[in-house]
Amino acid sequence: MQPTSAPAATGAAQIVALAPFKPDLCERAWQTAAHPTLPLVATVHGKGVTVFSLATLFSHSSLTGGHTRSVRSAAWKPNLPPHKLCLVSGSFDATAGVWRWDGDPDGDGEQALEWEVTSTNVRNGNENDDDDDEHVNAAEDKEWEFTLVLEGHDSEIKSCAFSPSGAHLATCSRDKSVWIWEDIGASEEDDEWETIAVLNEHEGDVKAVAWCPDVPGRNARRRYSPDVLASASYDNTLRVWREDNDGEWVCVAVLEGHEQTVWGVQWESRPRPGDRFPRLLSYSADATIRIWTLKEDDEGDDSEQGGRSALGGIPNTMRRSLREEWVCTAVLPAAHHRDIYAAAWSAQTGIVASTGSDGKIVLYKEDLQEAPSVTTTTTTTTRPNFDQPMAGTAESELLAVQQSPSTLPGSARWRIIGTKENSHGPYEVNHIIWCKRYDGRARARGEEEMLITTGDNGIVQPWEVLVGKQ
């Protein structure tokens, strides 16, 4: 399957720059992570992390002094009380750092964290540059505690991510491994973690890890365990991992199709019709974005459960029946001419935004139309046929496991609805995310979305996306 050529944009979207976050970081910034519930984002740069307010677009606090080399990733721990923050940073010093920040437990959460810095100016509509010093000084008064160092990787940590419950943390590294850590502390203040799995099946550096979000349909047909992890690697593949009935983490799928390094992976966070399992989105140095779909057994769990119960005591190398069948059901229209470093899938609209080495932002929209079923009979992994155009149906790029004839739902078509050239001037853009808007100019604070890009020029840039009618 080859990328489709860029179609004419209908229902086109405008990508409009908002005021950048302040202060400028003045050095290359790698990633921005949005807090799951609070109006905060964390941007990694240099040897530290800067936390910004989504209400004022100013710095809220800084995390420094914990690492000896560049910090490349950060992840917020979910499901904490609103007056507490916990963030994990992954560094090229081969460690992950656990940071904590405590507000006023007697406050209302927002006042203890975000609002004590930002609420007055936001309510008054006062967001002038004259208040820069006030915001920066307020941020400097806030202190983070570097509470724990997670050691074990032999080389640089490139990504870290928390499971939806917050009980598990995944880290991945240049040492070709994925580590899964469990928070076993007796309380939120008791930082005690243990390694529960070291996954070594990738043949190249592991660039990114992502946990499947807790959305309807994720466990409608329960498979092995509620937590599902995906990883992307320099070996041009993605892998899907689950915990089996013996409590061991196993690779249940190898997703092949990209021709070069897979820079990252993201799960679909909008519920799918019929409570289907969330899809995966991957992006690569081959300048393509792919959508992967799990082939689900509509007959239910009875046969699966029986098969799993018979696996007790069988070594990992013999657990072939645990394998899953994932299919590349779409390659998004070609738009980038260099590496795609990041892509983000909106939980609200389903629009995909991408960016990368060419500095371009591209928006893609899916036409939700049901296509006829397609029968596949492939028994081994096949390389994509770039001589044939995409027909908008499921391709026969299956896993390196034996498969029997089956039917798969047809894939919807994707089209480009907006682009923004040179979004950070001549600089590369390293990351892009969707997040909620809380600034004073938002029409519906905490409800509408915006994009945030992070680039080599040290600018953390928010964008408003205006989508026209169909």
Coordinates of C-alpha atoms in Angstrom, one line a residue:
M1 CA 0.0 0.0 0.0
Q2 CA 1.4 3.4 -1.0
P3 CA 0.5 6.8 0.4
T4 CA -2.3 8.5 -1.6
S5 CA -1.5 11.8 -3.3
A6 CA -2.7 14.9 -1.6
P7 CA -6.4 15.5 -2.5
A8 CA -7.9 18.9 -2.9
A9 CA -9.0 20.2 0.6
T10 CA -12.7 20.4 1.2
G11 CA -14.0 21.5 4.5
A12 CA -10.5 23.0 4.8
A13 CA -8.9 24.0 8.1
Q14 CA -6.9 27.1 9.0
I15 CA -3.9 26.8 11.3
V16 CA -3.6 30.1 13.1
A17 CA -0.7 30.9 15.4
L18 CA -1.5 32.1 19.0
A19 CA 0.9 33.9 21.3
P20 CA 3.8 31.6 22.0
F21 CA 4.4 30.4 25.6
K22 CA 6.7 32.6 27.5
P23 CA 9.6 32.8 28.3
D24 CA 11.3 31.4 25.2
L25 CA 13.4 28.4 26.2
C26 CA 16.4 29.7 24.1
E27 CA 17.5 26.1 23.3
R28 CA 16.2 23.1 21.4
A29 CA 13.0 21.7 22.9
W30 CA 12.1 18.1 22.4
Q31 CA 8.6 17.3 23.6
T32 CA 5.6 18.9 25.3
A33 CA 3.3 16.7 27.5
A34 CA -0.2 17.8 28.6
H35 CA -1.4 17.1 32.1
P36 CA -4.4 14.7 31.9
T37 CA -6.7 17.0 33.9
L38 CA -5.1 20.3 35.0
P39 CA -4.3 23.2 32.7
L40 CA -0.6 22.5 32.6
V41 CA 1.9 21.3 30.0
A42 CA 5.5 20.2 30.6
T43 CA 8.2 20.8 27.9
V44 CA 11.6 19.1 28.0
H45 CA 14.7 20.9 27.0
G46 CA 18.3 20.9 28.0
K47 CA 18.8 19.0 31.3
G48 CA 15.4 20.0 32.7
V49 CA 11.7 20.5 32.2
T50 CA 9.6 23.7 32.1
V51 CA 6.0 23.6 33.2
F52 CA 3.7 26.1 31.4
S53 CA 0.2 27.3 32.3
L54 CA -2.4 26.8 29.7
A55 CA -4.4 29.6 31.3
T56 CA -1.8 32.3 30.8
L57 CA 0.7 30.7 28.4
F58 CA 3.5 31.6 30.9
S59 CA 5.9 29.5 32.8
H60 CA 4.4 27.9 35.9
S61 CA 7.5 26.1 37.4
S62 CA 10.8 24.5 36.5
L63 CA 12.4 21.1 37.2
T64 CA 16.2 21.3 37.2
G65 CA 19.2 19.6 38.9
G66 CA 18.0 16.0 38.6
H67 CA 19.8 14.8 35.4
T68 CA 23.4 15.0 34.1
R69 CA 22.5 14.8 30.4
S70 CA 19.7 16.0 28.1
V71 CA 16.1 15.2 29.1
R72 CA 14.2 13.9 26.1
S73 CA 10.7 12.9 27.4
A74 CA 8.3 13.5 30.3
A75 CA 5.1 11.9 31.5
W76 CA 2.5 13.1 34.0
K77 CA 1.3 10.5 36.6
P78 CA -2.6 10.4 36.3
N79 CA -5.2 9.9 39.0
L80 CA -3.6 12.1 41.7
P81 CA -5.4 14.5 43.9
P82 CA -5.7 17.9 42.2
H83 CA -3.3 19.6 44.6
K84 CA -0.5 17.2 43.9
L85 CA 1.7 16.7 40.8
C86 CA 4.0 13.9 39.8
L87 CA 6.1 13.9 36.7
V88 CA 8.6 11.4 35.4
S89 CA 11.5 12.6 33.1
G90 CA 13.5 10.3 30.8
S91 CA 17.1 11.3 30.2
F92 CA 20.1 10.5 28.0
D93 CA 21.9 9.8 31.3
A94 CA 20.1 6.4 31.2
T95 CA 17.8 7.2 34.1
A96 CA 14.2 8.2 34.7
G97 CA 13.6 10.8 37.4
V98 CA 10.5 11.0 39.6
W99 CA 9.5 14.6 40.5
R100 CA 6.8 15.7 42.9
W101 CA 5.2 19.0 43.7
D102 CA 2.7 19.4 46.5
G103 CA 0.2 22.3 46.8
D104 CA -2.1 23.2 49.6
P105 CA -4.2 20.1 50.6
D106 CA -6.8 22.4 52.2
G107 CA -7.3 24.3 48.9
D108 CA -9.6 23.4 46.1
G109 CA -6.9 21.9 43.9
E110 CA -6.9 24.5 41.1
Q111 CA -6.2 27.2 43.6
A112 CA -3.3 25.1 45.1
L113 CA -1.7 24.5 41.8
E114 CA -2.6 26.6 38.7
W115 CA -5.0 29.3 39.8
E116 CA -2.8 30.8 42.5
V117 CA -0.5 32.0 39.7
T118 CA -3.0 32.7 36.9
S119 CA -6.6 33.2 37.9
T120 CA -6.5 36.9 38.7
N121 CA -5.1 37.9 35.4
V122 CA -7.3 35.5 33.4
R123 CA -10.5 36.7 35.1
N124 CA -9.5 40.3 34.5
G125 CA -8.6 39.6 30.9
N126 CA -5.1 41.0 31.6
E127 CA -2.6 39.0 29.5
N128 CA -0.2 41.8 28.5
D129 CA 3.5 41.4 28.1
D130 CA 3.9 43.9 31.0
D131 CA 3.1 41.1 33.4
D132 CA 6.0 38.8 32.2
D133 CA 8.1 39.5 35.3
E134 CA 5.2 38.8 37.7
H135 CA 4.5 35.4 36.1
V136 CA 8.2 34.4 35.9
N137 CA 8.8 35.4 39.6
A138 CA 5.7 33.5 40.7
A139 CA 7.0 30.4 38.8
E140 CA 10.4 30.6 40.4
D141 CA 8.8 30.5 43.9
K142 CA 7.5 27.0 43.1
E143 CA 9.7 24.1 44.0
W144 CA 9.7 20.5 42.7
E145 CA 11.3 17.7 44.7
F146 CA 13.4 15.1 42.8
T147 CA 12.3 12.1 44.9
L148 CA 13.6 9.0 43.1
V149 CA 16.0 7.9 40.3
L150 CA 14.9 4.8 38.3
E151 CA 18.1 3.0 37.1
G152 CA 18.6 -0.1 34.9
H153 CA 18.8 1.0 31.3
D154 CA 22.3 0.6 29.7
S155 CA 21.9 3.7 27.5
E156 CA 19.8 6.8 26.8
I157 CA 16.1 6.7 27.7
K158 CA 14.2 8.0 24.7
S159 CA 10.5 7.9 25.9
C160 CA 8.5 7.3 29.0
A161 CA 4.7 6.8 29.5
F162 CA 2.3 6.0 32.3
S163 CA -0.5 3.5 32.0
P164 CA -4.1 5.0 32.3
S165 CA -4.3 3.9 36.0
G166 CA -0.9 5.3 36.8
A167 CA 0.2 2.0 38.4
H168 CA 2.7 1.2 35.6
L169 CA 5.4 3.2 33.9
A170 CA 7.1 2.2 30.7
T171 CA 10.5 3.4 29.6
C172 CA 12.4 2.6 26.4
S173 CA 16.0 3.1 25.4
R174 CA 18.8 3.0 22.9
D175 CA 19.7 -0.3 24.6
K176 CA 16.9 -1.9 22.5
S177 CA 14.8 -2.6 25.6
V178 CA 11.5 -1.6 27.1
W179 CA 11.2 -1.6 30.9
I180 CA 7.9 -1.7 32.8
W181 CA 8.0 -0.4 36.3
E182 CA 5.3 -0.7 39.0
D183 CA 4.5 1.9 41.7
I184 CA 4.4 -0.2 44.8
G185 CA 4.5 2.7 47.3
A186 CA 2.1 2.5 50.2
S187 CA 1.0 6.1 49.7
E188 CA 1.3 8.9 47.2
E189 CA 4.3 10.3 49.1
D190 CA 6.0 6.9 49.4
D191 CA 8.2 6.6 46.2
E192 CA 8.9 2.9 45.9
W193 CA 9.0 1.3 42.4
E194 CA 10.0 -2.1 41.1
T195 CA 10.8 -3.5 37.7
I196 CA 8.2 -6.1 36.6
A197 CA 9.4 -6.7 33.1
V198 CA 12.3 -6.1 30.7
L199 CA 11.3 -6.6 27.1
N200 CA 14.2 -7.2 24.7
E201 CA 12.6 -8.3 21.4
H202 CA 13.3 -5.2 19.3
E203 CA 16.3 -5.4 17.1
G204 CA 17.1 -1.6 17.2
D205 CA 16.9 1.4 19.5
V206 CA 13.4 1.7 20.9
K207 CA 12.2 5.2 20.2
A208 CA 8.8 5.5 21.8
V209 CA 6.3 3.8 24.0
A210 CA 2.5 4.4 24.4
W211 CA -0.2 2.8 26.6
C212 CA -3.6 2.2 25.2
P213 CA -6.0 4.8 26.7
D214 CA -8.9 3.7 28.9
V215 CA -11.7 4.3 26.4
P216 CA -15.0 2.3 25.8
G217 CA -14.2 -0.8 23.8
R218 CA -10.7 -1.3 25.0
N219 CA -11.7 -4.2 27.2
A220 CA -15.0 -5.1 25.6
R221 CA -13.3 -8.4 24.5
R222 CA -10.8 -8.7 27.3
R223 CA -7.5 -10.0 26.2
Y224 CA -5.0 -11.1 28.8
S225 CA -4.9 -7.9 30.9
P226 CA -6.5 -4.5 30.9
D227 CA -3.1 -2.7 30.1
V228 CA -1.8 -2.7 26.6
L229 CA 1.5 -1.2 25.5
A230 CA 2.9 -0.3 22.1
S231 CA 6.5 0.4 21.2
A232 CA 8.2 1.9 18.1
S233 CA 11.8 1.2 17.1
Y234 CA 14.7 2.0 14.8
D235 CA 14.2 -1.6 13.5
N236 CA 11.3 -0.2 11.4
T237 CA 8.6 -2.1 13.4
L238 CA 6.0 -1.6 16.1
R239 CA 5.3 -4.1 18.8
V240 CA 2.2 -4.6 20.9
W241 CA 2.7 -6.0 24.4
R242 CA 0.3 -7.5 27.0
E243 CA 0.5 -9.4 30.3
D244 CA -0.5 -13.0 30.0
N245 CA -2.3 -15.2 32.6
D246 CA 1.0 -16.0 34.2
G247 CA 1.7 -12.4 34.9
E248 CA 4.5 -12.2 32.2
W249 CA 4.6 -9.5 29.6
V250 CA 4.7 -10.9 26.1
C251 CA 4.8 -9.5 22.6
V252 CA 1.5 -10.3 20.9
A253 CA 2.1 -8.5 17.6
V254 CA 4.8 -7.3 15.3
L255 CA 3.6 -4.5 13.0
E256 CA 5.7 -4.3 9.8
G257 CA 5.3 -2.0 6.8
H258 CA 7.4 1.1 7.5
E259 CA 10.6 1.3 5.4
Q260 CA 12.6 3.3 7.9
T261 CA 12.8 4.2 11.6
V262 CA 9.4 4.4 13.3
W263 CA 9.7 7.6 15.3
G264 CA 6.6 7.2 17.3
V265 CA 3.2 5.6 18.0
Q266 CA -0.1 6.9 19.3
W267 CA -3.4 5.2 20.2
E268 CA -6.7 6.4 19.0
S269 CA -8.5 7.9 22.0
R270 CA -12.0 8.4 20.6
P271 CA -14.4 5.5 21.1
R272 CA -15.0 3.6 17.9
P273 CA -18.5 2.5 16.7
G274 CA -19.5 -0.8 18.0
D275 CA -16.9 -0.6 20.8
R276 CA -14.2 -1.7 18.5
F277 CA -10.6 -1.8 19.9
P278 CA -8.7 1.4 19.5
R279 CA -6.5 1.7 16.4
L280 CA -2.8 2.6 16.4
L281 CA -1.1 5.5 14.5
S282 CA 2.6 5.3 13.6
Y283 CA 4.9 7.8 11.9
S284 CA 8.3 7.3 10.4
A285 CA 11.5 8.5 8.8
D286 CA 10.0 7.1 5.5
A287 CA 7.7 10.2 5.6
T288 CA 4.5 8.1 6.0
I289 CA 1.8 7.8 8.6
R290 CA 0.0 4.5 9.0
I291 CA -3.1 3.4 10.7
W292 CA -3.2 -0.1 12.2
T293 CA -6.4 -2.0 13.1
L294 CA -6.8 -5.1 15.3
K295 CA -8.8 -7.9 13.7
E296 CA -11.3 -8.8 16.4
D297 CA -13.1 -12.0 16.9
D298 CA -16.8 -11.1 16.8
E299 CA -17.7 -14.5 18.3
G300 CA -16.7 -13.3 21.7
D301 CA -14.4 -14.5 24.4
D302 CA -15.4 -18.1 24.9
S303 CA -13.0 -19.7 22.5
E304 CA -10.2 -17.3 23.4
Q305 CA -10.6 -17.9 27.2
G306 CA -10.5 -21.6 26.6
G307 CA -7.3 -21.3 24.6
R308 CA -5.6 -19.1 27.2
S309 CA -6.4 -21.3 30.1
A310 CA -4.7 -24.2 28.4
L311 CA -1.4 -22.2 28.2
G312 CA -0.3 -22.4 31.8
G313 CA 3.3 -23.3 32.2
I314 CA 4.2 -23.1 28.5
P315 CA 7.4 -21.1 27.8
N316 CA 7.1 -17.7 26.1
T317 CA 8.6 -19.1 22.9
M318 CA 5.7 -21.5 22.5
R319 CA 2.8 -19.0 23.3
R320 CA 1.9 -18.6 19.6
S321 CA -1.9 -18.6 20.4
L322 CA -1.4 -15.3 22.2
R323 CA -0.5 -13.6 19.0
E324 CA -2.9 -10.9 17.6
E325 CA -3.6 -10.0 14.0
W326 CA -3.1 -6.3 13.3
V327 CA -3.5 -4.9 9.8
C328 CA -2.4 -1.6 8.2
T329 CA -5.8 -0.3 7.0
A330 CA -4.6 3.2 5.8
V331 CA -1.5 5.1 4.8
L332 CA -2.4 8.8 5.1
P333 CA -2.0 11.0 2.0
A334 CA 1.6 12.0 1.2
A335 CA 2.4 15.5 2.4
H336 CA 5.8 15.5 4.1
H337 CA 9.0 15.1 2.1
R338 CA 11.3 14.4 5.1
D339 CA 11.1 12.5 8.5
I340 CA 7.8 12.8 10.3
Y341 CA 8.9 13.2 13.9
A342 CA 5.5 13.5 15.5
A343 CA 1.8 13.0 14.9
A344 CA -1.2 13.5 17.2
W345 CA -4.7 12.1 17.0
S346 CA -7.4 14.4 18.4
A347 CA -9.6 12.8 21.1
Q348 CA -12.4 15.3 20.3
T349 CA -12.5 15.5 16.5
G350 CA -10.5 12.5 15.3
I351 CA -8.3 14.9 13.2
V352 CA -4.7 13.8 12.9
A353 CA -1.9 16.5 13.0
S354 CA 1.6 15.7 11.9
T355 CA 5.0 17.6 11.8
G356 CA 8.7 16.9 11.5
S357 CA 11.9 17.6 9.8
D358 CA 10.4 19.8 7.0
G359 CA 8.8 22.1 9.6
K360 CA 5.4 21.6 8.1
I361 CA 2.1 21.0 10.0
V362 CA -0.4 18.9 8.2
L363 CA -4.0 18.1 9.2
Y364 CA -5.8 14.9 8.0
K365 CA -9.5 14.1 8.3
E366 CA -11.1 10.7 8.0
D367 CA -14.2 10.2 5.9
L368 CA -16.3 7.9 8.0
Q369 CA -17.9 5.7 5.5
E370 CA -18.4 1.9 5.7
A371 CA -16.6 0.0 3.0
P372 CA -17.3 -3.7 2.1
S373 CA -15.4 -6.5 3.9
V374 CA -12.2 -7.8 2.4
T375 CA -11.1 -11.4 2.6
T376 CA -7.4 -11.9 3.4
T377 CA -5.5 -15.2 3.1
T378 CA -2.0 -14.2 3.8
T379 CA 0.0 -16.5 6.0
T380 CA 3.2 -14.5 6.5
T381 CA 4.2 -10.9 6.7
T382 CA 4.3 -9.3 3.2
R383 CA 6.1 -6.2 2.1
P384 CA 3.9 -3.4 0.8
N385 CA 3.4 -3.1 -2.9
F386 CA 4.2 0.4 -3.8
D387 CA 3.3 -0.2 -7.4
Q388 CA -0.4 -0.4 -6.6
P389 CA -2.5 2.6 -5.4
M390 CA -4.4 2.4 -2.2
A391 CA -8.0 1.2 -2.8
G392 CA -9.3 2.3 0.5
T393 CA -9.5 -1.3 1.8
A394 CA -7.6 -3.4 4.2
E395 CA -4.2 -4.4 2.8
S396 CA -2.6 -7.7 3.2
E397 CA 0.3 -6.6 5.5
L398 CA -0.2 -9.0 8.3
L399 CA 2.0 -10.2 11.2
A400 CA 4.8 -12.6 11.1
V401 CA 2.5 -15.3 12.5
Q402 CA 0.4 -17.9 10.8
Q403 CA -3.1 -16.7 9.9
S404 CA -6.2 -18.4 8.5
P405 CA -8.6 -16.8 5.9
S406 CA -10.6 -14.1 7.6
T407 CA -12.7 -11.0 6.8
L408 CA -11.7 -7.5 7.8
P409 CA -13.8 -4.3 7.7
G410 CA -12.7 -2.0 4.9
S411 CA -10.8 1.1 5.8
A412 CA -12.1 4.6 5.5
R413 CA -10.3 7.2 3.3
W414 CA -8.3 10.1 4.7
R415 CA -7.7 13.5 3.1
I416 CA -5.6 16.5 3.9
I417 CA -7.7 19.5 5.1
G418 CA -4.9 21.9 6.1
T419 CA -1.2 22.7 6.0
K420 CA 1.1 25.2 7.6
E421 CA 4.6 25.6 6.0
N422 CA 7.6 26.7 8.1
S423 CA 5.7 26.6 11.3
H424 CA 8.9 27.3 13.3
G425 CA 10.7 29.3 10.6
P426 CA 13.7 27.4 9.2
Y427 CA 13.8 25.1 12.2
E428 CA 12.8 21.5 12.6
V429 CA 9.7 20.7 14.6
N430 CA 10.2 17.9 17.1
H431 CA 6.7 17.3 18.6
I432 CA 3.0 18.1 18.3
I433 CA 0.1 17.5 20.6
W434 CA -3.6 18.3 20.9
C435 CA -4.7 19.7 24.2
K436 CA -7.6 21.7 25.8
R437 CA -7.6 25.5 25.7
Y438 CA -7.8 27.5 28.9
D439 CA -6.6 30.9 27.8
G440 CA -8.7 33.9 28.1
R441 CA -9.4 34.1 24.4
A442 CA -10.8 30.6 24.2
R443 CA -14.5 30.5 23.3
A444 CA -15.2 27.5 25.6
R445 CA -12.3 27.2 28.1
G446 CA -11.5 23.6 28.9
E447 CA -13.6 22.3 26.0
E448 CA -12.2 23.4 22.7
E449 CA -8.8 22.1 21.5
M450 CA -5.6 23.7 20.2
L451 CA -2.3 22.3 18.9
I452 CA 1.1 22.8 20.5
T453 CA 4.3 22.4 18.6
T454 CA 7.8 22.2 20.1
G455 CA 10.8 23.0 18.0
D456 CA 14.6 23.4 17.6
N457 CA 14.2 27.2 18.0
G458 CA 13.2 26.8 21.7
I459 CA 9.7 28.1 21.0
V460 CA 6.6 26.3 22.4
Q461 CA 4.0 27.4 20.0
P462 CA 0.2 27.0 20.4
W463 CA -2.1 27.0 17.3
E464 CA -5.8 27.5 16.9
V465 CA -7.4 25.2 14.3
L466 CA -10.4 26.6 12.5
V467 CA -12.3 23.9 10.5
G468 CA -14.7 25.0 7.8
K469 CA -18.0 23.3 7.0
Q470 CA -18.2 20.4 4.7

